[in-house]
Amino acid sequence: MAPSSPNSTPYAAEFAPSNVQADQPLLPRMIGLAGLGFTTLGIAAIIANQYSPRIVGLSGGYLFAIFGIFALLYHALRDGDPEIRRVYGIASAVLVLAGLITLVVPGKPTEATTSTLAYHFLPWGAFALFVGLGFLAAFLKHENESNFSEWGEVVLLGTGGVLFISSAILGVFWPAALVGIGIVMALIGLAYLAVYLARVDVSVGRGYQVALGLGVLGALILVLALGRSIAPTVIHEGPSALKKINQDYDAGKVFGRIVLILLSLSLLLVARTKDLIAPVRIGLVTVGLLFAGTFIVGSFRTGWVPIQPVPYLVPSGLLLMMIGGAALMLAIAMTSDSHFVVLTRREFAAYLFSPIGYIVLFGAALMASYGYWQFLDGMIPDAERLAETLRRGGRMVIEEPIVQRYNAATLIAAFQALLLVPALTMRTFSEEKRTGTLEVLLTAPIKEWTIVVSKFAAAWGFFMLSWVPMGLYLIALWVVGGQPFDYRPLMSYYIAVGVFGATFIAIGIFFSSLTKNQIVAAVMTFAVMIGMLLTVWLRNSQTTLFGSGVRKVLEQFDFFTAWTTALSGSLALQTIVLQLTFAAFWLFITTKVLETRKWG
Amino acid sequence: MSAPAIQVTDLCKNYGPVVAVDHVSFEVATGELVGFLGLNGAGKTTTMRILTTFMPASSGIAKVAGYDVMYESMDVRRNLGYLPESVPLYPEMRVQEYLESRAKLKGVERTARTARIDYCIERCRIREVRRRVIGTLSKGYRQRVGLADALISMPKVLILDEPLSGLDPIQQEESLQTIRELSGQHSVLFSSHQLTDVEKVCDRVIIIHRGRLEFDDRLSTIAARAAVLFLEVRGPSADVQSFLQKAQHVTSVQVGASEGPYTTFVIRSDTDNREALVSSLVEKGWGIRRVDQRREKLEDTFMRVAYQRA
């Protein structure tokens, strides 16, 4: 309450804006109590149903339990009372412990997995850890005594570290276990670490070291997985990979190999960027030299890898790269000072703070559930006959590739894209122009191009996030069905969605930069995308309205057909390159629009 | 001699046919605190936007911290802290994380960042609200957050557009104090409508009217202008006037309103000769009802400028 400076005015110094009165958390407590009741009921139902059918069935039990846990979480977030929050803290510690224990307790093998280790991890252990994280975060939000909150942070860091590092070790030495257990462990571990890093000061001290260590580890895993996927094959094939059948050098393949070598060496150039810390520079140089060396060696010598290497890229290599990549991205997002990272972070968080983000995700989940239902319906034509067959101990055979039957996915996906892209991109520049924050952004020492690309990255990232529910359903099918299926067409599908999504988002951002009115931007984006969708009609019709050349050009905009063919496993490289070029073009002219204010 | 913090030479800006800024030239020396005054629509915000590289000028040269705003715009922005009139902030972010992200964008070193943010928070007196969501803050706190953001990179030049508008009297006083404390380390150009406040803290004042620079001088010059003497005298106005005009040290005499037998005379002299004048008038037998001395204030200068073209 003292004046802020010795020569200040005789007025009383200003207080904090209003009196603070502790909340009477009556409603949250009631909800918490109800939640406790539901959870107990649910768990009892689940346990009882293991022995014989009860009034409250198994699915009812799950429903009650999940609803109850959400209610408890809400209470934990709202109620700051010391006793209550510490009870939640202890509960979260118990859950974390239980989750970690399921990692080591063995169980019975089934068809899908021959390993007995971590049998109960999916789904119980994972679930316990996930819920435990929620309660731990809620506990730490209210806890202001430093001993307890430090303990909480130690638990966060410890659990996250243990989970992530174990999944990395698992991935390196027992790649088969990666699908399913490994990746879930890694993701949960990263979630714990993310919450930890969000709480501590990441610019100095321990927080910085943890983030740095995570980044280094992630990069190491990424490079290791990449190397192990590429190097053995390259060295095993030797110079014959560059030659045609008649032992002459194939110009195209040689050119491709030279490009790869140059790309690897370009990492050394990237290492010269200023403002990079020493470990990053060393890492880039080492990786660049290693890869270049591998490619060079593989072009001239053979014999070092005599036996055909086991295919590693799919799925273990890819999954390990994803885990390493996710860790690296988390570390970069937390500590990097690059303008692009800072702006992207802010933009992405803004989606999570506005209703639009949740509406988009909820809508996508709804559409994914409808698509999955249609998919199952198509796969199992006659449910009664199936039930009859199964009761008699027989089986039903469905031919691969089953993912192709996910046709509902493409129709639903087209609608999803049509509706979600304008919703996501309409506020990117329009709101900043309206509120004036663009002025503050453009008078800071940031390049316009960085601003545009960061908005694009955040919107595209969120767009791709809305396709995760579809993937989750298929993971559930894998786990519950017990039988692995060929999911490789899914990868080409996701890539197709990704590149076309890039074009859509870039168009949306461009229109947003033209106007202060979000609705106008949304409508213009929607109109362009409808136009693109309508080219499907062109492909199927016999109309002579357009010449064959124009027709071919217009067919490139047909994303519906592209997605359908991608789902059956074929995606042309030309399509990918074309769409990425389009996206870059739209972003470029958006940058120019921003720069026009400088043209007087 | 080092380059002045802000140097504007013959600046013009037209929005189509509308001339917003008309051949304006001025300078702000390093460490100076300059008040930028003018009626609404006079061209203050436009000039500031040109200086902060948000807008290009139609002609003329503007330099901030020695860098040209058109050709060396990145360098200008690195040495500049800007607070627009509407104080645009992201309403969904918290104060602390907003300042952190702005510090990163402006290139504040990682090792110094936490200390710098704490310093700016203390300086702008927003410690109590550092964990609050920006959308829930009142106007006064929003402006202080904006000021903290402008300060965060310790820029050489601060340009503040109406930093006192909308604040309650206590907040105005405290903000003024903060701005005055900033002026030694930074060069500050701020615009305001609170003439009394500007008078209290500024070294120099620039007045813009209809796009043209009408006044650019130190405040001390205004204060040094000789005082004006108001006398209410009972007597024949013509005689009194001629007598006063012939008195020693008197430079000009104007006749004001009459109220009954008393007439007001406005006298300008080159020294303080109140006593001599009064005693000489009384000797002549004319009664004196009022002896009033008024120094010219900033408000008078401003009104004179604002009304001259009306």
PDB file of C-alpha atoms in Angstrom, chain A residues 414-529:
ATOM      1  CA  ALA A 414     -16.155 -33.632 -47.645  1.00  0.00           C
ATOM      2  CA  PHE A 415     -18.941 -32.093 -45.584  1.00  0.00           C
ATOM      3  CA  GLN A 416     -16.688 -31.886 -42.590  1.00  0.00           C
ATOM      4  CA  ALA A 417     -14.067 -29.979 -44.544  1.00  0.00           C
ATOM      5  CA  LEU A 418     -16.668 -27.735 -46.163  1.00  0.00           C
ATOM      6  CA  LEU A 419     -18.071 -26.675 -42.801  1.00  0.00           C
ATOM      7  CA  LEU A 420     -15.003 -26.706 -40.608  1.00  0.00           C
ATOM      8  CA  VAL A 421     -12.504 -24.854 -42.756  1.00  0.00           C
ATOM      9  CA  PRO A 422     -14.501 -21.590 -42.942  1.00  0.00           C
ATOM     10  CA  ALA A 423     -15.253 -21.856 -39.219  1.00  0.00           C
ATOM     11  CA  LEU A 424     -11.569 -22.218 -38.414  1.00  0.00           C
ATOM     12  CA  THR A 425     -10.165 -19.626 -40.781  1.00  0.00           C
ATOM     13  CA  MET A 426     -12.729 -16.853 -40.708  1.00  0.00           C
ATOM     14  CA  ARG A 427     -11.383 -15.228 -37.598  1.00  0.00           C
ATOM     15  CA  THR A 428      -7.674 -15.470 -38.405  1.00  0.00           C
ATOM     16  CA  PHE A 429      -7.171 -11.987 -39.826  1.00  0.00           C
ATOM     17  CA  SER A 430     -10.648 -10.489 -39.692  1.00  0.00           C
ATOM     18  CA  GLU A 431     -10.755 -10.367 -35.918  1.00  0.00           C
ATOM     19  CA  GLU A 432      -7.279  -8.918 -35.647  1.00  0.00           C
ATOM     20  CA  LYS A 433      -8.180  -6.173 -38.070  1.00  0.00           C
ATOM     21  CA  ARG A 434     -11.387  -5.389 -36.229  1.00  0.00           C
ATOM     22  CA  THR A 435      -9.910  -5.247 -32.734  1.00  0.00           C
ATOM     23  CA  GLY A 436      -6.747  -3.468 -33.815  1.00  0.00           C
ATOM     24  CA  THR A 437      -4.342  -6.159 -32.593  1.00  0.00           C
ATOM     25  CA  LEU A 438      -2.999  -6.392 -36.151  1.00  0.00           C
ATOM     26  CA  GLU A 439      -1.608  -2.886 -35.703  1.00  0.00           C
ATOM     27  CA  VAL A 440       0.264  -3.955 -32.592  1.00  0.00           C
ATOM     28  CA  LEU A 441       1.461  -7.118 -34.323  1.00  0.00           C
ATOM     29  CA  LEU A 442       2.717  -5.300 -37.396  1.00  0.00           C
ATOM     30  CA  THR A 443       4.569  -2.636 -35.404  1.00  0.00           C
ATOM     31  CA  ALA A 444       6.617  -5.270 -33.609  1.00  0.00           C
ATOM     32  CA  PRO A 445       9.789  -6.462 -35.378  1.00  0.00           C
ATOM     33  CA  ILE A 446       8.073  -9.423 -37.075  1.00  0.00           C
ATOM     34  CA  LYS A 447       7.950 -10.212 -40.766  1.00  0.00           C
ATOM     35  CA  GLU A 448       4.527 -10.397 -42.421  1.00  0.00           C
ATOM     36  CA  TRP A 449       5.363 -13.781 -43.887  1.00  0.00           C
ATOM     37  CA  THR A 450       5.956 -15.202 -40.396  1.00  0.00           C
ATOM     38  CA  ILE A 451       2.565 -13.973 -39.250  1.00  0.00           C
ATOM     39  CA  VAL A 452       0.782 -15.546 -42.213  1.00  0.00           C
ATOM     40  CA  VAL A 453       2.571 -18.883 -41.942  1.00  0.00           C
ATOM     41  CA  SER A 454       1.987 -19.101 -38.187  1.00  0.00           C
ATOM     42  CA  LYS A 455      -1.732 -18.566 -38.630  1.00  0.00           C
ATOM     43  CA  PHE A 456      -1.692 -21.203 -41.312  1.00  0.00           C
ATOM     44  CA  ALA A 457       0.188 -23.686 -39.143  1.00  0.00           C
ATOM     45  CA  ALA A 458      -2.199 -23.268 -36.215  1.00  0.00           C
ATOM     46  CA  ALA A 459      -5.330 -23.522 -38.364  1.00  0.00           C
ATOM     47  CA  TRP A 460      -4.011 -26.496 -40.308  1.00  0.00           C
ATOM     48  CA  GLY A 461      -2.916 -28.220 -37.107  1.00  0.00           C
ATOM     49  CA  PHE A 462      -6.357 -27.799 -35.629  1.00  0.00           C
ATOM     50  CA  PHE A 463      -7.918 -28.967 -38.890  1.00  0.00           C
ATOM     51  CA  MET A 464      -5.869 -32.174 -38.784  1.00  0.00           C
ATOM     52  CA  LEU A 465      -6.801 -32.578 -35.128  1.00  0.00           C
ATOM     53  CA  SER A 466     -10.431 -32.801 -36.161  1.00  0.00           C
ATOM     54  CA  TRP A 467      -9.580 -35.951 -38.079  1.00  0.00           C
ATOM     55  CA  VAL A 468      -8.229 -37.760 -35.039  1.00  0.00           C
ATOM     56  CA  PRO A 469     -11.648 -39.062 -33.863  1.00  0.00           C
ATOM     57  CA  MET A 470     -11.937 -41.084 -37.067  1.00  0.00           C
ATOM     58  CA  GLY A 471      -8.561 -42.634 -36.377  1.00  0.00           C
ATOM     59  CA  LEU A 472      -9.506 -43.301 -32.767  1.00  0.00           C
ATOM     60  CA  TYR A 473     -12.488 -45.360 -33.842  1.00  0.00           C
ATOM     61  CA  LEU A 474     -10.247 -47.528 -35.977  1.00  0.00           C
ATOM     62  CA  ILE A 475      -7.783 -47.970 -33.114  1.00  0.00           C
ATOM     63  CA  ALA A 476     -10.704 -49.102 -30.984  1.00  0.00           C
ATOM     64  CA  LEU A 477     -11.680 -51.553 -33.711  1.00  0.00           C
ATOM     65  CA  TRP A 478      -8.154 -52.937 -33.678  1.00  0.00           C
ATOM     66  CA  VAL A 479      -8.057 -53.336 -29.921  1.00  0.00           C
ATOM     67  CA  VAL A 480     -11.567 -54.665 -29.374  1.00  0.00           C
ATOM     68  CA  GLY A 481     -11.724 -56.720 -32.545  1.00  0.00           C
ATOM     69  CA  GLY A 482      -8.553 -58.533 -31.594  1.00  0.00           C
ATOM     70  CA  GLN A 483      -7.537 -59.036 -35.202  1.00  0.00           C
ATOM     71  CA  PRO A 484      -5.071 -56.714 -36.918  1.00  0.00           C
ATOM     72  CA  PHE A 485      -6.085 -55.255 -40.254  1.00  0.00           C
ATOM     73  CA  ASP A 486      -4.267 -53.508 -43.043  1.00  0.00           C
ATOM     74  CA  TYR A 487      -4.285 -49.861 -42.165  1.00  0.00           C
ATOM     75  CA  ARG A 488      -1.809 -48.628 -44.733  1.00  0.00           C
ATOM     76  CA  PRO A 489      -4.466 -47.116 -47.012  1.00  0.00           C
ATOM     77  CA  LEU A 490      -5.360 -44.951 -44.044  1.00  0.00           C
ATOM     78  CA  MET A 491      -1.968 -43.338 -44.236  1.00  0.00           C
ATOM     79  CA  SER A 492      -2.418 -42.258 -47.827  1.00  0.00           C
ATOM     80  CA  TYR A 493      -5.889 -41.056 -46.911  1.00  0.00           C
ATOM     81  CA  TYR A 494      -4.561 -38.879 -44.108  1.00  0.00           C
ATOM     82  CA  ILE A 495      -1.880 -37.490 -46.385  1.00  0.00           C
ATOM     83  CA  ALA A 496      -4.505 -36.646 -49.012  1.00  0.00           C
ATOM     84  CA  VAL A 497      -6.681 -34.964 -46.377  1.00  0.00           C
ATOM     85  CA  GLY A 498      -3.640 -33.109 -45.134  1.00  0.00           C
ATOM     86  CA  VAL A 499      -2.511 -31.641 -48.444  1.00  0.00           C
ATOM     87  CA  PHE A 500      -5.962 -30.692 -49.640  1.00  0.00           C
ATOM     88  CA  GLY A 501      -6.632 -29.291 -46.188  1.00  0.00           C
ATOM     89  CA  ALA A 502      -3.555 -27.140 -46.590  1.00  0.00           C
ATOM     90  CA  THR A 503      -5.010 -25.602 -49.734  1.00  0.00           C
ATOM     91  CA  PHE A 504      -8.395 -25.027 -48.098  1.00  0.00           C
ATOM     92  CA  ILE A 505      -6.929 -23.387 -45.028  1.00  0.00           C
ATOM     93  CA  ALA A 506      -4.686 -21.183 -47.149  1.00  0.00           C
ATOM     94  CA  ILE A 507      -7.702 -20.030 -49.158  1.00  0.00           C
ATOM     95  CA  GLY A 508      -9.636 -19.372 -45.961  1.00  0.00           C
ATOM     96  CA  ILE A 509      -6.823 -17.295 -44.521  1.00  0.00           C
ATOM     97  CA  PHE A 510      -6.545 -15.281 -47.723  1.00  0.00           C
ATOM     98  CA  PHE A 511     -10.223 -14.356 -47.668  1.00  0.00           C
ATOM     99  CA  SER A 512      -9.983 -13.533 -43.994  1.00  0.00           C
ATOM    100  CA  SER A 513      -7.196 -11.073 -44.695  1.00  0.00           C
ATOM    101  CA  LEU A 514      -9.344  -9.189 -47.168  1.00  0.00           C
ATOM    102  CA  THR A 515     -12.106  -8.142 -44.833  1.00  0.00           C
ATOM    103  CA  LYS A 516     -12.865  -7.115 -41.269  1.00  0.00           C
ATOM    104  CA  ASN A 517     -16.120  -9.013 -41.392  1.00  0.00           C
ATOM    105  CA  GLN A 518     -15.739 -12.656 -40.347  1.00  0.00           C
ATOM    106  CA  ILE A 519     -19.003 -13.743 -41.955  1.00  0.00           C
ATOM    107  CA  VAL A 520     -18.010 -12.383 -45.349  1.00  0.00           C
ATOM    108  CA  ALA A 521     -14.703 -14.220 -45.139  1.00  0.00           C
ATOM    109  CA  ALA A 522     -16.423 -17.456 -44.132  1.00  0.00           C
ATOM    110  CA  VAL A 523     -18.966 -17.227 -46.942  1.00  0.00           C
ATOM    111  CA  MET A 524     -16.313 -16.550 -49.578  1.00  0.00           C
ATOM    112  CA  THR A 525     -14.243 -19.512 -48.405  1.00  0.00           C
ATOM    113  CA  PHE A 526     -17.308 -21.728 -48.355  1.00  0.00           C
ATOM    114  CA  ALA A 527     -18.221 -20.660 -51.886  1.00  0.00           C
ATOM    115  CA  VAL A 528     -14.785 -21.521 -53.246  1.00  0.00           C
ATOM    116  CA  MET A 529     -14.832 -24.912 -51.565  1.00  0.00           C
TER     117      MET A 529
END
